[in-house]
XYZ file of C-alpha atoms in Angstrom:
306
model
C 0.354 -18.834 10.599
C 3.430 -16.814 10.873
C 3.318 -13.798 13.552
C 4.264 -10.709 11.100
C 6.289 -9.455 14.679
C 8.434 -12.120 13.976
C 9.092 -10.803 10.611
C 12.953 -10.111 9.852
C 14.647 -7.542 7.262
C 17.972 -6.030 6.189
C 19.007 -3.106 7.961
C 22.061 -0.994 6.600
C 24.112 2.141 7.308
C 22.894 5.055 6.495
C 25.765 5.897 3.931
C 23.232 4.923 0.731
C 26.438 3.837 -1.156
C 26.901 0.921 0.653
C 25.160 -1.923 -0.868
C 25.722 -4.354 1.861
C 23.533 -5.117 4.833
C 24.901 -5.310 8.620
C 22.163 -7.477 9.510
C 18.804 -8.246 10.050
C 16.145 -6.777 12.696
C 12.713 -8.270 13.403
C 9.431 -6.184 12.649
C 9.153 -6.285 16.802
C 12.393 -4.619 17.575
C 12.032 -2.492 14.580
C 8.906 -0.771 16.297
C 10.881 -1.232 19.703
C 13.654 1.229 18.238
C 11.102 3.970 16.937
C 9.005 3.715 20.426
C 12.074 3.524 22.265
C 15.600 4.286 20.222
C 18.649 4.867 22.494
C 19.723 8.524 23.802
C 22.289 9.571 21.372
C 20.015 8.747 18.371
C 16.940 10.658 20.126
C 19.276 13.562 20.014
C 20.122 13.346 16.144
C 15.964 12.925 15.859
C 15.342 16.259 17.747
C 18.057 18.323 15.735
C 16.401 16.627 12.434
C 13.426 17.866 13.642
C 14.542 21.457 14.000
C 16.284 21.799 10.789
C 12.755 20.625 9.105
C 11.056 23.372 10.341
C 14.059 25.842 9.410
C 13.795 24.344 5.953
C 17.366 23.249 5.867
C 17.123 20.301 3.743
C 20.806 20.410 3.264
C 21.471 19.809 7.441
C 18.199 17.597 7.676
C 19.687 15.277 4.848
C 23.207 15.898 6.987
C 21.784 14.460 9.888
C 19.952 11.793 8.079
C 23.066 10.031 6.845
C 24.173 9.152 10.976
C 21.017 6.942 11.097
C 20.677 3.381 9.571
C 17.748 2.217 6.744
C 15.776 -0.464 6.293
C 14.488 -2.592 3.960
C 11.190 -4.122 5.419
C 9.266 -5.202 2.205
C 11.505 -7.815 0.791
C 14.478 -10.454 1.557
C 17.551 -10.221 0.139
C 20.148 -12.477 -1.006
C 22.756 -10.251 0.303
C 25.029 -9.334 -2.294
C 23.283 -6.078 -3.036
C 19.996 -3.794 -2.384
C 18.779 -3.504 -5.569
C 15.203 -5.501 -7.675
C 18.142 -7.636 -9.078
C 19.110 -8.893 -5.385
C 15.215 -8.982 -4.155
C 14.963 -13.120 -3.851
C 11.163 -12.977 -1.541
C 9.108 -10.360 -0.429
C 8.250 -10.176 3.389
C 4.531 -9.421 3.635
C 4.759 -6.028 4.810
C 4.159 -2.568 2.675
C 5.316 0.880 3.736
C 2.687 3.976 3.294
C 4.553 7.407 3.428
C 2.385 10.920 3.829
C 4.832 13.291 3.427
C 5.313 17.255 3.891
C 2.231 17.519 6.586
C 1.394 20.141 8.979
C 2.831 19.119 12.169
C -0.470 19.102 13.808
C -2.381 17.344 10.664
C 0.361 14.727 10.896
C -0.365 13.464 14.339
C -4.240 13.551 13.448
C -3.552 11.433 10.118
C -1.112 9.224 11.554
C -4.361 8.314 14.777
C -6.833 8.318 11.968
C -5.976 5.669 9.521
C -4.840 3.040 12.361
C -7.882 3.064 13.941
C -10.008 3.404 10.340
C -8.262 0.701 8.629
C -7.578 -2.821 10.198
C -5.174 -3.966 8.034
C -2.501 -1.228 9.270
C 0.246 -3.099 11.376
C 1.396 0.414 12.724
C 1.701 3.762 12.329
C 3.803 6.351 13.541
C 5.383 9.991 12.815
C 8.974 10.353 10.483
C 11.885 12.042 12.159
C 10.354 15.506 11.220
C 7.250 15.137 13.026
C 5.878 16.331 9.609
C 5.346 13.021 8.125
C 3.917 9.927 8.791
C 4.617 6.102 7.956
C 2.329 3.011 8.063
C 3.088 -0.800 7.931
C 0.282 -2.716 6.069
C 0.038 -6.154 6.596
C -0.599 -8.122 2.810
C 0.220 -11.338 1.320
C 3.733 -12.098 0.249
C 4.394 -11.105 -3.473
C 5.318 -13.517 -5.620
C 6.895 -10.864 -8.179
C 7.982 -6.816 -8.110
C 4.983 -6.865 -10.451
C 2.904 -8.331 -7.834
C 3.738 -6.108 -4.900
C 3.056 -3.512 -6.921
C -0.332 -4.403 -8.055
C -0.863 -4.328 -4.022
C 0.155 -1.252 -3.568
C -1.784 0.583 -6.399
C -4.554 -1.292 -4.940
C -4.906 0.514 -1.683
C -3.572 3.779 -3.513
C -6.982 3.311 -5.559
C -8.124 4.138 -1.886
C -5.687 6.281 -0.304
C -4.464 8.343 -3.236
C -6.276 11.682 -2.591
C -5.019 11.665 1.313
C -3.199 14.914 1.528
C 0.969 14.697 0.983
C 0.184 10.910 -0.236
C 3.617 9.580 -1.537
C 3.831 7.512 -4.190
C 7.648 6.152 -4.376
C 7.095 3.153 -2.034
C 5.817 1.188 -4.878
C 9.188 0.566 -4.886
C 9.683 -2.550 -2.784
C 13.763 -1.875 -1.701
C 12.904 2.288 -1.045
C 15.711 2.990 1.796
C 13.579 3.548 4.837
C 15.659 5.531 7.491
C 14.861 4.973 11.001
C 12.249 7.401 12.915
C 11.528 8.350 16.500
C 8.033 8.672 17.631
C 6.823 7.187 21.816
C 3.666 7.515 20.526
C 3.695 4.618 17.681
C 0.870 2.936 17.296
C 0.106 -0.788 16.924
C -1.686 -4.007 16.819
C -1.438 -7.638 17.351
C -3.812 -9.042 15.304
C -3.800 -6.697 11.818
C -6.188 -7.940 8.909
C -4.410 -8.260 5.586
C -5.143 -6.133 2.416
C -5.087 -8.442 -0.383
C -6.869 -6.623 -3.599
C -4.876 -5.447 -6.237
C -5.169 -2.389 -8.765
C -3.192 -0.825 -11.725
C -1.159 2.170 -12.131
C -3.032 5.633 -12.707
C -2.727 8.923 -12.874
C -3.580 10.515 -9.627
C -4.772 14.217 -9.298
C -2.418 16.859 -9.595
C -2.365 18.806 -6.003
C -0.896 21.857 -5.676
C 1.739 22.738 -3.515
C 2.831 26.834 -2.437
C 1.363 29.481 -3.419
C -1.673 29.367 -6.359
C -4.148 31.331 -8.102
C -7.650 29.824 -7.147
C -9.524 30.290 -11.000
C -11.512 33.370 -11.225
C -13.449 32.320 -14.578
C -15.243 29.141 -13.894
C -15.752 26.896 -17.493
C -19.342 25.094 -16.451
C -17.709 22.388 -18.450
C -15.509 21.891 -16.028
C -18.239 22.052 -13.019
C -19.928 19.451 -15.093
C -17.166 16.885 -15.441
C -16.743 17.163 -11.619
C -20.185 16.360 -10.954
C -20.012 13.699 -13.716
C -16.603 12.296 -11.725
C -18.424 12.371 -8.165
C -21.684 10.869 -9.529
C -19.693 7.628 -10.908
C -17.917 7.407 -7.159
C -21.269 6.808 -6.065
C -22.783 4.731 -8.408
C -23.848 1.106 -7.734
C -21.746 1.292 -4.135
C -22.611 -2.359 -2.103
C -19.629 -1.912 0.228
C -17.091 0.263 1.365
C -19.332 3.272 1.812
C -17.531 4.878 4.559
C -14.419 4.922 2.122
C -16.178 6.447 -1.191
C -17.447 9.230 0.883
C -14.479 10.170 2.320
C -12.378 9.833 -1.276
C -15.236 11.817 -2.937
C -15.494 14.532 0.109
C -11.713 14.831 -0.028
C -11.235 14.987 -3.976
C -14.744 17.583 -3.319
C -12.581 19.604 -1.276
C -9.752 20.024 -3.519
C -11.643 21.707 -5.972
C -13.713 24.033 -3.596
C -10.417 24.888 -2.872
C -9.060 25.403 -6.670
C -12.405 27.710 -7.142
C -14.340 24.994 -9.347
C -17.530 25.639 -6.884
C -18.062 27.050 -3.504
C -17.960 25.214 0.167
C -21.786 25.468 -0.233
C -22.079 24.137 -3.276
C -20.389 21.306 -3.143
C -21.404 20.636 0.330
C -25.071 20.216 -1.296
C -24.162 18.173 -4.034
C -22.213 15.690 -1.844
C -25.132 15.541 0.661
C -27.675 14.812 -2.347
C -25.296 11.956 -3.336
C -25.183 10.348 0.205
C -29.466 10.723 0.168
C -29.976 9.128 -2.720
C -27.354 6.653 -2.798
C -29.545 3.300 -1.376
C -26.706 1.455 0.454
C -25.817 4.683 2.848
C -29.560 5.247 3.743
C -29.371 3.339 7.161
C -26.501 5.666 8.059
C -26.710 9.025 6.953
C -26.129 11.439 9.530
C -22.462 9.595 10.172
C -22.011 9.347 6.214
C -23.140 13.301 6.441
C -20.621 14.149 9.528
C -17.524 12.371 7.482
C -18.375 14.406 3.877
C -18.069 17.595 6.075
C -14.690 16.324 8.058
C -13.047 15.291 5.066
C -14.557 17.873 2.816
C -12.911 20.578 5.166
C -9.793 18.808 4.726
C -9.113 18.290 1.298
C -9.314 21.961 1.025
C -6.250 22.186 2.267
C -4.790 20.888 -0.516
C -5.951 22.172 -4.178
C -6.635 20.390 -7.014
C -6.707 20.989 -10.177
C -8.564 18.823 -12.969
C -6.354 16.823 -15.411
C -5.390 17.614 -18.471
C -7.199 14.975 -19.475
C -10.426 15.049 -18.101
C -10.928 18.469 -19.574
């Protein structure tokens, strides 16, 4: 079995115009440069890093173009960058949370390697207020197949605040990061099971107006929603609470029903939900954690599940 370190992709300048690679780095000295990159580029990471919390996109995207990108989901047959030039896909997956507290990023970034197995390595973007993840799948046989992997663990993932969903798109430019603190293992599991496009929840960003009229219609669908989350559960537990706690949270947040209330309702879920019985003071502890977190980012019910 091939060791995904040895892995190797197209790297290219950072000009985005330039269809051409320069080369070709392995997965291993890919990490090595983000643990480790040389002085000069630790220098354009720092000043990155300040103009993202000035909000200066314009000297953060400035500053961006003196790095190089990769392309570390597919092989190329090196005549362009583009789906039409994608000849293989390498086995790897890119995960971007984007637009984070910079505090909430480093407790993300710790918190998914060491939930999930199947994550090669994670480690902050260049702004310290974002954070990137390799997964380790099966090579794609098609686009339409790398995709199907992706929405797969989005199915899972999708209600993680500042979730972004453009790296379904297997040749997304993927500039180079700093972070000494990376994180990663040897011997990642692989996350084989697919999914389908959907619509995920619309969450807020800025300023909003939490409602001040509650519709009990409303209150009813999201019990309705929560309720199927739970139903017939035989594995996975520890992820449907947190999904459900975090989605919860979002509309505590939004004003759909208090902290208390949906606190309750959660808990009553988790009691009489059979395969979480052996368990439920942890599955208790993570509905809280993750409860308190997703109301940091509001949600608002779709159009089309009023």
């Amino acid at each position: 079995m091939e060791n995904y370190l040895d892995i190797e992709f197209s790297y290219f300048p950072a000009n985005i115009e330039f269809k051409n690679s320069i080369g070709k780095v392995s997965l291993y000295n890919y990490l090595k440069a983000i643990k480790n990159p040389q002085p000069h580029i630790v220098e354009v990471f720092k000043a990155i890093e300040k103009a993202s919390l000035e909000k200066n996109k314009e000297l953060k995207d400035q500053l961006k173009a003196k790095l190089f990108y990769f392309l570390p989901c597919v092989e190329l047959d090196g005549e362009g960058r583009s789906y039409t030039n994608v000849i293989g896909f390498s086995g790897l997956m890119i995960v971007d949370l984007d637009n984070l507290e910079v505090e909430f990023a480093k407790e993300i970034k710790e918190y998914l390697f060491y939930t999930y197995p199947f994550v090669i390595a994670s480690f902050l973007s260049a702004s310290k207020k974002g954070v990137k993840l390799l997964i380790n799948v099966p090579k794609a046989k098609s686009i339409e197949e790398f995709k199907a992997l992706f929405y797969g663990l989005m199915s899972q993932w999708q209600f993680y605040k500042g979730m972004d969903f453009t790296p379904k798109n297997a040749v997304l430019a993927n500039y180079l990061t700093y972070d000494r603190e990376l994180l990663y293992r040897l011997d990642a599991t692989q996350w084989d099971k697919k999914g389908i496009q959907l619509d995920e929840f619309k969450v807020f960003e800025g300023d909003f107006e939490p409602l001040e009229e509650v519709d009990e219609k409303d209150v009813k669908k999201i019990k309705q929603i929560l309720t199927s989350m739970f139903a017939n559960i035989s594995d996975a537990g520890h992820q449907t609470v947190r999904s459900a706690s975090l989605i919860g949270g979002g509309w505590v947040a939004y004003g759909y029903m208090s902290h208390e209330e949906m606190e309750e309702f959660l808990f009553e879920l988790i009691e009489s939900t059979p395969y979480l019985q052996s368990k439920l003071k942890t599955y208790k502890a993570t509905c809280v954690q993750m409860l308190n977190r997703g109301a940091l980012a509001p949600i608002k019910i779709r159009e089309d599940e009023e």
